[in-house]
mmCIF file of N, CA and C in Angstrom:
data_model
loop_
_atom_site.group_PDB
_atom_site.id
_atom_site.type_symbol
_atom_site.label_atom_id
_atom_site.label_comp_id
_atom_site.label_asym_id
_atom_site.label_seq_id
_atom_site.Cartn_x
_atom_site.Cartn_y
_atom_site.Cartn_z
ATOM 1 N N UNK A 1 92.997 51.492 97.940
ATOM 2 C CA UNK A 1 92.971 52.898 98.221
ATOM 3 C C UNK A 1 94.329 53.539 97.899
ATOM 4 N N UNK A 2 95.427 52.914 98.261
ATOM 5 C CA UNK A 2 96.758 53.435 97.971
ATOM 6 C C UNK A 2 96.976 53.500 96.470
ATOM 7 N N UNK A 3 96.531 52.469 95.769
ATOM 8 C CA UNK A 3 96.663 52.433 94.322
ATOM 9 C C UNK A 3 95.910 53.593 93.689
ATOM 10 N N UNK A 4 94.748 53.910 94.218
ATOM 11 C CA UNK A 4 93.947 55.000 93.697
ATOM 12 C C UNK A 4 94.662 56.340 93.919
ATOM 13 N N UNK A 5 95.271 56.512 95.090
ATOM 14 C CA UNK A 5 96.007 57.743 95.362
ATOM 15 C C UNK A 5 97.236 57.861 94.466
ATOM 16 N N UNK A 6 97.846 56.732 94.145
ATOM 17 C CA UNK A 6 98.996 56.746 93.249
ATOM 18 C C UNK A 6 98.615 57.251 91.867
ATOM 19 N N UNK A 7 97.475 56.830 91.371
ATOM 20 C CA UNK A 7 97.011 57.313 90.075
ATOM 21 C C UNK A 7 96.635 58.789 90.147
ATOM 22 N N UNK A 8 96.159 59.201 91.290
ATOM 23 C CA UNK A 8 95.729 60.577 91.446
ATOM 24 C C UNK A 8 96.945 61.523 91.458
ATOM 25 N N UNK A 9 98.078 61.093 91.941
ATOM 26 C CA UNK A 9 99.266 61.944 91.993
ATOM 27 C C UNK A 9 99.883 62.165 90.616
ATOM 28 N N UNK A 10 99.783 61.202 89.728
ATOM 29 C CA UNK A 10 100.388 61.358 88.403
ATOM 30 C C UNK A 10 99.799 62.537 87.641
ATOM 31 N N UNK A 11 98.475 62.699 87.605
ATOM 32 C CA UNK A 11 97.948 63.874 86.907
ATOM 33 C C UNK A 11 98.393 65.181 87.555
ATOM 34 N N UNK A 12 98.542 65.199 88.881
ATOM 35 C CA UNK A 12 98.987 66.414 89.556
ATOM 36 C C UNK A 12 100.424 66.729 89.164
ATOM 37 N N UNK A 13 101.271 65.718 89.123
ATOM 38 C CA UNK A 13 102.666 65.918 88.721
ATOM 39 C C UNK A 13 102.723 66.387 87.273
ATOM 40 N N UNK A 14 101.924 65.798 86.413
ATOM 41 C CA UNK A 14 101.911 66.207 85.011
ATOM 42 C C UNK A 14 101.404 67.636 84.877
ATOM 43 N N UNK A 15 100.405 68.020 85.675
ATOM 44 C CA UNK A 15 99.900 69.387 85.632
ATOM 45 C C UNK A 15 100.984 70.366 86.074
ATOM 46 N N UNK A 16 101.733 69.988 87.101
ATOM 47 C CA UNK A 16 102.819 70.847 87.574
ATOM 48 C C UNK A 16 103.899 70.990 86.503
ATOM 49 N N UNK A 17 104.206 69.889 85.820
ATOM 50 C CA UNK A 17 105.209 69.936 84.763
ATOM 51 C C UNK A 17 104.727 70.808 83.612
ATOM 52 N N UNK A 18 103.467 70.656 83.230
ATOM 53 C CA UNK A 18 102.917 71.487 82.159
ATOM 54 C C UNK A 18 102.913 72.958 82.562
ATOM 55 N N UNK A 19 102.567 73.224 83.799
ATOM 56 C CA UNK A 19 102.574 74.595 84.295
ATOM 57 C C UNK A 19 103.992 75.165 84.269
ATOM 58 N N UNK A 20 104.963 74.369 84.678
ATOM 59 C CA UNK A 20 106.353 74.801 84.673
ATOM 60 C C UNK A 20 106.828 75.097 83.253
ATOM 61 N N UNK A 21 106.498 74.225 82.321
ATOM 62 C CA UNK A 21 106.869 74.441 80.916
ATOM 63 C C UNK A 21 106.186 75.697 80.387
ATOM 64 N N UNK A 22 104.934 75.891 80.729
ATOM 65 C CA UNK A 22 104.202 77.079 80.285
ATOM 66 C C UNK A 22 104.802 78.364 80.821
ATOM 67 N N UNK A 23 105.132 78.382 82.095
ATOM 68 C CA UNK A 23 105.735 79.567 82.704
ATOM 69 C C UNK A 23 107.105 79.844 82.083
ATOM 70 N N UNK A 24 107.892 78.807 81.874
ATOM 71 C CA UNK A 24 109.214 78.982 81.255
ATOM 72 C C UNK A 24 109.074 79.540 79.845
ATOM 73 N N UNK A 25 108.104 79.052 79.101
ATOM 74 C CA UNK A 25 107.877 79.544 77.739
ATOM 75 C C UNK A 25 107.494 81.016 77.758
ATOM 76 N N UNK A 26 106.618 81.387 78.663
ATOM 77 C CA UNK A 26 106.197 82.785 78.760
ATOM 78 C C UNK A 26 107.376 83.678 79.135
ATOM 79 N N UNK A 27 108.171 83.250 80.094
ATOM 80 C CA UNK A 27 109.317 84.055 80.507
ATOM 81 C C UNK A 27 110.329 84.217 79.384
ATOM 82 N N UNK A 28 110.568 83.160 78.640
ATOM 83 C CA UNK A 28 111.530 83.243 77.544
ATOM 84 C C UNK A 28 111.005 84.096 76.400
ATOM 85 N N UNK A 29 109.709 84.073 76.165
ATOM 86 C CA UNK A 29 109.151 84.849 75.061
ATOM 87 C C UNK A 29 109.010 86.317 75.423
ATOM 88 N N UNK A 30 109.070 86.654 76.696
ATOM 89 C CA UNK A 30 108.918 88.037 77.136
ATOM 90 C C UNK A 30 110.246 88.780 77.228
ATOM 91 N N UNK A 31 111.323 88.189 76.808
ATOM 92 C CA UNK A 31 112.598 88.887 76.875
ATOM 93 C C UNK A 31 112.589 90.043 75.891
ATOM 94 N N UNK A 32 113.320 91.049 76.220
ATOM 95 C CA UNK A 32 113.375 92.248 75.402
ATOM 96 C C UNK A 32 114.060 91.948 74.071
ATOM 97 N N UNK A 33 113.542 92.499 72.981
ATOM 98 C CA UNK A 33 114.225 92.305 71.697
ATOM 99 C C UNK A 33 115.616 92.944 71.684
ATOM 100 N N UNK A 34 115.862 93.878 72.591
ATOM 101 C CA UNK A 34 117.182 94.501 72.678
ATOM 102 C C UNK A 34 118.235 93.512 73.166
ATOM 103 N N UNK A 35 117.816 92.430 73.811
ATOM 104 C CA UNK A 35 118.755 91.439 74.332
ATOM 105 C C UNK A 35 119.068 90.345 73.317
ATOM 106 N N UNK A 36 118.423 90.398 72.163
ATOM 107 C CA UNK A 36 118.694 89.397 71.122
ATOM 108 C C UNK A 36 119.995 89.739 70.404
ATOM 109 N N UNK A 37 120.671 88.717 69.937
ATOM 110 C CA UNK A 37 121.862 88.936 69.118
ATOM 111 C C UNK A 37 121.445 89.344 67.713
ATOM 112 N N UNK A 38 122.254 90.201 67.103
ATOM 113 C CA UNK A 38 121.992 90.628 65.737
ATOM 114 C C UNK A 38 122.122 89.434 64.806
ATOM 115 N N UNK A 39 121.207 89.350 63.869
ATOM 116 C CA UNK A 39 121.247 88.301 62.860
ATOM 117 C C UNK A 39 120.761 88.892 61.545
ATOM 118 N N UNK A 40 121.508 88.665 60.472
ATOM 119 C CA UNK A 40 121.090 89.184 59.166
ATOM 120 C C UNK A 40 119.749 88.613 58.733
ATOM 121 N N UNK A 41 119.455 87.389 59.183
ATOM 122 C CA UNK A 41 118.217 86.735 58.775
ATOM 123 C C UNK A 41 116.995 87.329 59.479
ATOM 124 N N UNK A 42 117.166 87.783 60.707
ATOM 125 C CA UNK A 42 115.997 88.222 61.480
ATOM 126 C C UNK A 42 116.032 89.697 61.872
ATOM 127 N N UNK A 43 116.961 90.463 61.335
ATOM 128 C CA UNK A 43 117.090 91.838 61.811
ATOM 129 C C UNK A 43 115.875 92.696 61.482
ATOM 130 N N UNK A 44 115.182 92.414 60.380
ATOM 131 C CA UNK A 44 114.010 93.224 60.029
ATOM 132 C C UNK A 44 112.897 93.056 61.060
ATOM 133 N N UNK A 45 112.602 91.821 61.430
ATOM 134 C CA UNK A 45 111.557 91.597 62.436
ATOM 135 C C UNK A 45 112.020 92.072 63.809
ATOM 136 N N UNK A 46 113.307 91.922 64.093
ATOM 137 C CA UNK A 46 113.837 92.415 65.370
ATOM 138 C C UNK A 46 113.690 93.933 65.461
ATOM 139 N N UNK A 47 114.016 94.631 64.371
ATOM 140 C CA UNK A 47 113.922 96.092 64.383
ATOM 141 C C UNK A 47 112.482 96.566 64.518
ATOM 142 N N UNK A 48 111.540 95.823 63.943
ATOM 143 C CA UNK A 48 110.130 96.185 64.106
ATOM 144 C C UNK A 48 109.725 96.101 65.575
ATOM 145 N N UNK A 49 110.170 95.056 66.261
ATOM 146 C CA UNK A 49 109.858 94.914 67.689
ATOM 147 C C UNK A 49 110.597 95.963 68.518
ATOM 148 N N UNK A 50 111.820 96.264 68.139
ATOM 149 C CA UNK A 50 112.620 97.245 68.872
ATOM 150 C C UNK A 50 112.046 98.644 68.696
ATOM 151 N N UNK A 51 111.489 98.925 67.529
ATOM 152 C CA UNK A 51 110.914 100.249 67.263
ATOM 153 C C UNK A 51 109.806 100.575 68.254
ATOM 154 N N UNK A 52 109.067 99.557 68.684
ATOM 155 C CA UNK A 52 108.005 99.753 69.670
ATOM 156 C C UNK A 52 108.578 100.026 71.064
ATOM 157 N N UNK A 53 109.789 99.565 71.310
ATOM 158 C CA UNK A 53 110.384 99.654 72.647
ATOM 159 C C UNK A 53 111.182 100.938 72.860
ATOM 160 N N UNK A 54 111.824 101.443 71.813
ATOM 161 C CA UNK A 54 112.716 102.597 71.949
ATOM 162 C C UNK A 54 112.021 103.891 71.550
ATOM 163 N N UNK A 55 112.538 105.005 72.068
ATOM 164 C CA UNK A 55 112.077 106.306 71.604
ATOM 165 C C UNK A 55 112.706 106.566 70.231
ATOM 166 N N UNK A 56 112.099 107.442 69.413
ATOM 167 C CA UNK A 56 112.593 107.642 68.038
ATOM 168 C C UNK A 56 114.075 108.008 67.922
ATOM 169 N N UNK A 57 114.621 108.933 68.737
ATOM 170 C CA UNK A 57 116.061 109.226 68.586
ATOM 171 C C UNK A 57 116.957 108.012 68.852
ATOM 172 N N UNK A 58 116.610 107.217 69.845
ATOM 173 C CA UNK A 58 117.419 106.026 70.139
ATOM 174 C C UNK A 58 117.307 104.997 69.027
ATOM 175 N N UNK A 59 116.099 104.857 68.471
ATOM 176 C CA UNK A 59 115.922 103.909 67.373
ATOM 177 C C UNK A 59 116.728 104.343 66.150
ATOM 178 N N UNK A 60 116.703 105.638 65.835
ATOM 179 C CA UNK A 60 117.491 106.131 64.700
ATOM 180 C C UNK A 60 118.985 105.955 64.947
ATOM 181 N N UNK A 61 119.414 106.153 66.180
ATOM 182 C CA UNK A 61 120.824 105.938 66.513
ATOM 183 C C UNK A 61 121.198 104.473 66.337
ATOM 184 N N UNK A 62 120.320 103.566 66.768
ATOM 185 C CA UNK A 62 120.571 102.131 66.599
ATOM 186 C C UNK A 62 120.662 101.776 65.117
ATOM 187 N N UNK A 63 119.708 102.263 64.321
ATOM 188 C CA UNK A 63 119.708 101.955 62.887
ATOM 189 C C UNK A 63 120.956 102.522 62.211
ATOM 190 N N UNK A 64 121.309 103.749 62.550
ATOM 191 C CA UNK A 64 122.507 104.356 61.976
ATOM 192 C C UNK A 64 123.776 103.626 62.383
ATOM 193 N N UNK A 65 123.823 103.181 63.620
ATOM 194 C CA UNK A 65 124.987 102.437 64.104
ATOM 195 C C UNK A 65 125.103 101.098 63.390
ATOM 196 N N UNK A 66 123.963 100.439 63.153
ATOM 197 C CA UNK A 66 123.990 99.177 62.402
ATOM 198 C C UNK A 66 124.595 99.389 61.018
ATOM 199 N N UNK A 67 124.159 100.443 60.340
ATOM 200 C CA UNK A 67 124.678 100.729 58.993
ATOM 201 C C UNK A 67 126.169 101.043 59.060
ATOM 202 N N UNK A 68 126.551 101.896 60.014
ATOM 203 C CA UNK A 68 127.963 102.291 60.123
ATOM 204 C C UNK A 68 128.857 101.094 60.433
ATOM 205 N N UNK A 69 128.431 100.247 61.368
ATOM 206 C CA UNK A 69 129.252 99.087 61.731
ATOM 207 C C UNK A 69 129.306 98.059 60.607
ATOM 208 N N UNK A 70 128.214 97.908 59.865
ATOM 209 C CA UNK A 70 128.239 97.021 58.688
ATOM 210 C C UNK A 70 129.240 97.560 57.668
ATOM 211 N N UNK A 71 129.209 98.868 57.453
ATOM 212 C CA UNK A 71 130.128 99.494 56.502
ATOM 213 C C UNK A 71 131.578 99.329 56.950
ATOM 214 N N UNK A 72 131.810 99.411 58.259
ATOM 215 C CA UNK A 72 133.160 99.237 58.806
ATOM 216 C C UNK A 72 133.540 97.765 58.929
ATOM 217 N N UNK A 73 132.636 96.871 58.549
ATOM 218 C CA UNK A 73 132.838 95.423 58.570
ATOM 219 C C UNK A 73 133.149 94.896 59.975
ATOM 220 N N UNK A 74 132.460 95.454 60.960
ATOM 221 C CA UNK A 74 132.559 94.967 62.336
ATOM 222 C C UNK A 74 131.664 93.733 62.446
ATOM 223 N N UNK A 75 132.132 92.629 63.029
ATOM 224 C CA UNK A 75 131.278 91.439 63.166
ATOM 225 C C UNK A 75 130.154 91.696 64.176
ATOM 226 N N UNK A 76 128.933 91.809 63.672
ATOM 227 C CA UNK A 76 127.792 92.160 64.516
ATOM 228 C C UNK A 76 127.087 90.950 65.110
ATOM 229 N N UNK A 77 127.296 89.774 64.539
ATOM 230 C CA UNK A 77 126.531 88.604 64.983
ATOM 231 C C UNK A 77 126.871 88.167 66.406
ATOM 232 N N UNK A 78 127.921 88.722 66.988
ATOM 233 C CA UNK A 78 128.251 88.401 68.378
ATOM 234 C C UNK A 78 127.713 89.454 69.340
ATOM 235 N N UNK A 79 127.094 90.510 68.804
ATOM 236 C CA UNK A 79 126.621 91.620 69.627
ATOM 237 C C UNK A 79 125.104 91.606 69.742
ATOM 238 N N UNK A 80 124.587 92.019 70.905
ATOM 239 C CA UNK A 80 123.145 92.211 71.051
ATOM 240 C C UNK A 80 122.806 93.610 70.551
ATOM 241 N N UNK A 81 121.509 93.837 70.321
ATOM 242 C CA UNK A 81 121.084 95.161 69.875
ATOM 243 C C UNK A 81 121.372 96.208 70.947
ATOM 244 N N UNK A 82 121.299 95.833 72.217
ATOM 245 C CA UNK A 82 121.624 96.760 73.307
ATOM 246 C C UNK A 82 123.100 97.157 73.251
ATOM 247 N N UNK A 83 123.972 96.208 72.960
ATOM 248 C CA UNK A 83 125.404 96.509 72.842
ATOM 249 C C UNK A 83 125.670 97.395 71.631
ATOM 250 N N UNK A 84 124.958 97.149 70.550
ATOM 251 C CA UNK A 84 125.118 97.973 69.347
ATOM 252 C C UNK A 84 124.676 99.402 69.641
ATOM 253 N N UNK A 85 123.548 99.555 70.335
ATOM 254 C CA UNK A 85 123.070 100.891 70.697
ATOM 255 C C UNK A 85 124.061 101.582 71.625
ATOM 256 N N UNK A 86 124.604 100.870 72.578
ATOM 257 C CA UNK A 86 125.596 101.445 73.488
ATOM 258 C C UNK A 86 126.841 101.881 72.708
ATOM 259 N N UNK A 87 127.246 101.087 71.736
ATOM 260 C CA UNK A 87 128.379 101.442 70.865
ATOM 261 C C UNK A 87 128.061 102.741 70.129
ATOM 262 N N UNK A 88 126.827 102.864 69.646
ATOM 263 C CA UNK A 88 126.406 104.078 68.949
ATOM 264 C C UNK A 88 126.402 105.294 69.854
ATOM 265 N N UNK A 89 125.972 105.129 71.098
ATOM 266 C CA UNK A 89 125.957 106.249 72.041
ATOM 267 C C UNK A 89 127.373 106.718 72.347
ATOM 268 N N UNK A 90 128.299 105.775 72.502
ATOM 269 C CA UNK A 90 129.698 106.147 72.748
ATOM 270 C C UNK A 90 130.278 106.868 71.539
ATOM 271 N N UNK A 91 129.978 106.372 70.345
ATOM 272 C CA UNK A 91 130.477 106.995 69.122
ATOM 273 C C UNK A 91 129.914 108.407 68.994
ATOM 274 N N UNK A 92 128.612 108.555 69.274
ATOM 275 C CA UNK A 92 127.979 109.864 69.173
ATOM 276 C C UNK A 92 128.579 110.845 70.185
ATOM 277 N N UNK A 93 128.840 110.394 71.390
ATOM 278 C CA UNK A 93 129.452 111.254 72.404
ATOM 279 C C UNK A 93 130.850 111.690 71.962
ATOM 280 N N UNK A 94 131.595 110.773 71.367
ATOM 281 C CA UNK A 94 132.934 111.105 70.865
ATOM 282 C C UNK A 94 132.848 112.121 69.732
ATOM 283 N N UNK A 95 131.881 111.944 68.835
ATOM 284 C CA UNK A 95 131.708 112.893 67.735
ATOM 285 C C UNK A 95 131.311 114.271 68.259
ATOM 286 N N UNK A 96 130.429 114.315 69.255
ATOM 287 C CA UNK A 96 130.030 115.588 69.857
ATOM 288 C C UNK A 96 131.225 116.272 70.508
ATOM 289 N N UNK A 97 132.052 115.493 71.188
ATOM 290 C CA UNK A 97 133.239 116.055 71.828
ATOM 291 C C UNK A 97 134.191 116.637 70.785
ATOM 292 N N UNK A 98 134.399 115.901 69.687
ATOM 293 C CA UNK A 98 135.277 116.383 68.616
ATOM 294 C C UNK A 98 134.715 117.649 67.983
ATOM 295 N N UNK A 99 133.405 117.667 67.754
ATOM 296 C CA UNK A 99 132.761 118.818 67.130
ATOM 297 C C UNK A 99 132.904 120.057 68.017
ATOM 298 N N UNK A 100 132.696 119.893 69.312
ATOM 299 C CA UNK A 100 132.841 121.023 70.231
ATOM 300 C C UNK A 100 134.280 121.507 70.267
ATOM 301 N N UNK A 101 135.219 120.579 70.211
ATOM 302 C CA UNK A 101 136.628 120.945 70.212
ATOM 303 C C UNK A 101 136.977 121.728 68.951
ATOM 304 N N UNK A 102 136.483 121.265 67.801
ATOM 305 C CA UNK A 102 136.754 121.960 66.542
ATOM 306 C C UNK A 102 136.108 123.334 66.526
ATOM 307 N N UNK A 103 134.885 123.440 67.010
ATOM 308 C CA UNK A 103 134.219 124.737 67.054
ATOM 309 C C UNK A 103 134.933 125.677 68.008
ATOM 310 N N UNK A 104 135.420 125.152 69.097
ATOM 311 C CA UNK A 104 136.166 125.976 70.042
ATOM 312 C C UNK A 104 137.439 126.504 69.424
ATOM 313 N N UNK A 105 138.146 125.682 68.666
ATOM 314 C CA UNK A 105 139.372 126.114 67.994
ATOM 315 C C UNK A 105 139.067 127.193 66.971
ATOM 316 N N UNK A 106 138.008 127.015 66.197
ATOM 317 C CA UNK A 106 137.639 128.021 65.191
ATOM 318 C C UNK A 106 137.269 129.331 65.863
ATOM 319 N N UNK A 107 136.516 129.226 66.939
ATOM 320 C CA UNK A 107 136.101 130.430 67.645
ATOM 321 C C UNK A 107 137.318 131.171 68.188
ATOM 322 N N UNK A 108 138.277 130.453 68.728
ATOM 323 C CA UNK A 108 139.482 131.081 69.253
ATOM 324 C C UNK A 108 140.271 131.743 68.136
ATOM 325 N N UNK A 109 140.340 131.112 66.980
ATOM 326 C CA UNK A 109 141.081 131.694 65.864
ATOM 327 C C UNK A 109 140.434 132.997 65.419
ATOM 328 N N UNK A 110 139.098 133.001 65.343
ATOM 329 C CA UNK A 110 138.410 134.215 64.906
ATOM 330 C C UNK A 110 138.591 135.332 65.931
ATOM 331 N N UNK A 111 138.576 134.976 67.178
ATOM 332 C CA UNK A 111 138.696 135.986 68.217
ATOM 333 C C UNK A 111 140.098 136.603 68.189
ATOM 334 N N UNK A 112 141.096 135.798 67.859
ATOM 335 C CA UNK A 112 142.466 136.298 67.831
ATOM 336 C C UNK A 112 142.832 136.944 66.501
ATOM 337 N N UNK A 113 141.950 136.856 65.532
ATOM 338 C CA UNK A 113 142.231 137.459 64.230
ATOM 339 C C UNK A 113 142.074 138.974 64.359
ATOM 340 N N UNK A 114 143.044 139.748 63.882
ATOM 341 C CA UNK A 114 142.995 141.196 64.142
ATOM 342 C C UNK A 114 141.866 141.930 63.402
ATOM 343 N N UNK A 115 141.352 141.381 62.292
ATOM 344 C CA UNK A 115 140.354 142.108 61.502
ATOM 345 C C UNK A 115 139.024 141.395 61.502
ATOM 346 N N UNK A 116 138.392 141.213 62.583
ATOM 347 C CA UNK A 116 137.115 140.518 62.548
ATOM 348 C C UNK A 116 135.972 141.437 62.567
#
């Protein structure tokens, strides 16, 4: 009887192990594509998955940031797509700030010009 119970426990342990492996696989496959590191080999498929996750303005900002950082020769393979997008948002905010500052200066010059 003990021998029979011993054989009965092995399939249960194996089922638990298979279940654990299955759950781990599902959890790992469900990670956001934004958390993946940039790779020249897989960026096309990554961007297709990311396009489904992001709204259009954010996706365009991510794509534009990828092009800009490649052009600036920034090493992207150490960055995740989320970090690249965050870099793009910071850059865009800085550009908006500069643009507002320049427009403010022009507006002040026109206002102070005697013949407007």
